[in-house]
Amino acid sequence: MAQDGVREGFEKIVAAGGDGTLNEVLNGVVGSDVALGILPTGTMNVSAAELGIPSGDPARAWEVVERGFSREIDLPRANGQFFIQLAGAGLDAEVVRRTPVELKKSLGPLGYVLTLAQVLAGPPPKISAKPCDGPERQGCFVLIGNGRMYGGPFRLFKDACLDDGRLDVLVFKNQSHWDIVRYFQAILAGAHLKLPDIEYFQTESLRVEGPEGVAVELDGESAGELPCEF
């Protein structure tokens, strides 16, 4: 539908939904001169929060579209598919893959928490992150940011900027139930980068590899499996 809108000459196309909907519409308009508007009505709406577009108030969000406020940002790619805000390989991507749409609609973010407990019951994969300009890192799961935020209000990527030409990468080296609780507590306190088993770096490109079947997510939606070139 977004591609059709581009061909029909629309100057603005608005994505009404969450981060996954926004990602789909983005991939339909990228490369054109169309302005992409955001009406955040989804489960998480992380991209809208990053850009300062109010969630939970459609009238104010629509005012941003009508008044034509705009910003140019970087558009990272993962195996050729564009994303706006974030990507993940391993734990969070597996949670996204396993969480049914019905559960997300009925429980919201709690649906992801229930699936997380199931995923943590299994053995973690061994994942490697190979930046173009630094040493290889290894861990159990990897998060990649274009902006600062992940999963809502959590500012995981402290140095991230939407137009700096760089990806921000977090490599988590452990994945037990206790490790996830420990990571989450540190994130809430803004102290996760002080933990010795989390590595943070920036790079212009990155290759992430792992065992067969390790999931990848882009903007909160499943996007295939590793290996992946970012």
C-alpha angles and dihedrals in degrees: 000000000000091000089050090052091053091051091048091056103251113164096203129032118187125208110211108194140047134311093290093054090047090052092053093050091045091057089052096054103032113121093030132094092247117127112230115221126197127217101179109214101137138103100273111003094196096158092053091050091050091053094045095248109149117246120206091031109081093177093059092043090051090051088061089056095045095048091049101234106172142177133188114227139176116268112210121200133216113199087334098312116114124228133184111205119008150351136194141194123201123000104022092039091051090051089052091048094050100042110096118228090237090057092051091050095048101039105021114203090354088071089065091050092055091050091046091061089055094048093049090058089072130070116275120243124239108243129184126205115201115189121198092238108034148034124304116262127204131204147127099270139005132211122197124195136194090181133027101260133081131178094001122304097005113116101207100157105057098184098039122127126179093229106035097100093239139105119227114219133195120190115195112201100196136042114184121130089258092049092054092049089048092048092048093050090050092048091052089052093045089240103108094111089062092063113104094221096057120077122197126191143146128233141161094232138010140187117210119195135178145143121313114286100024107148129236126202131194121197090344098309130103113264108176130273142295141315095070134171114212 
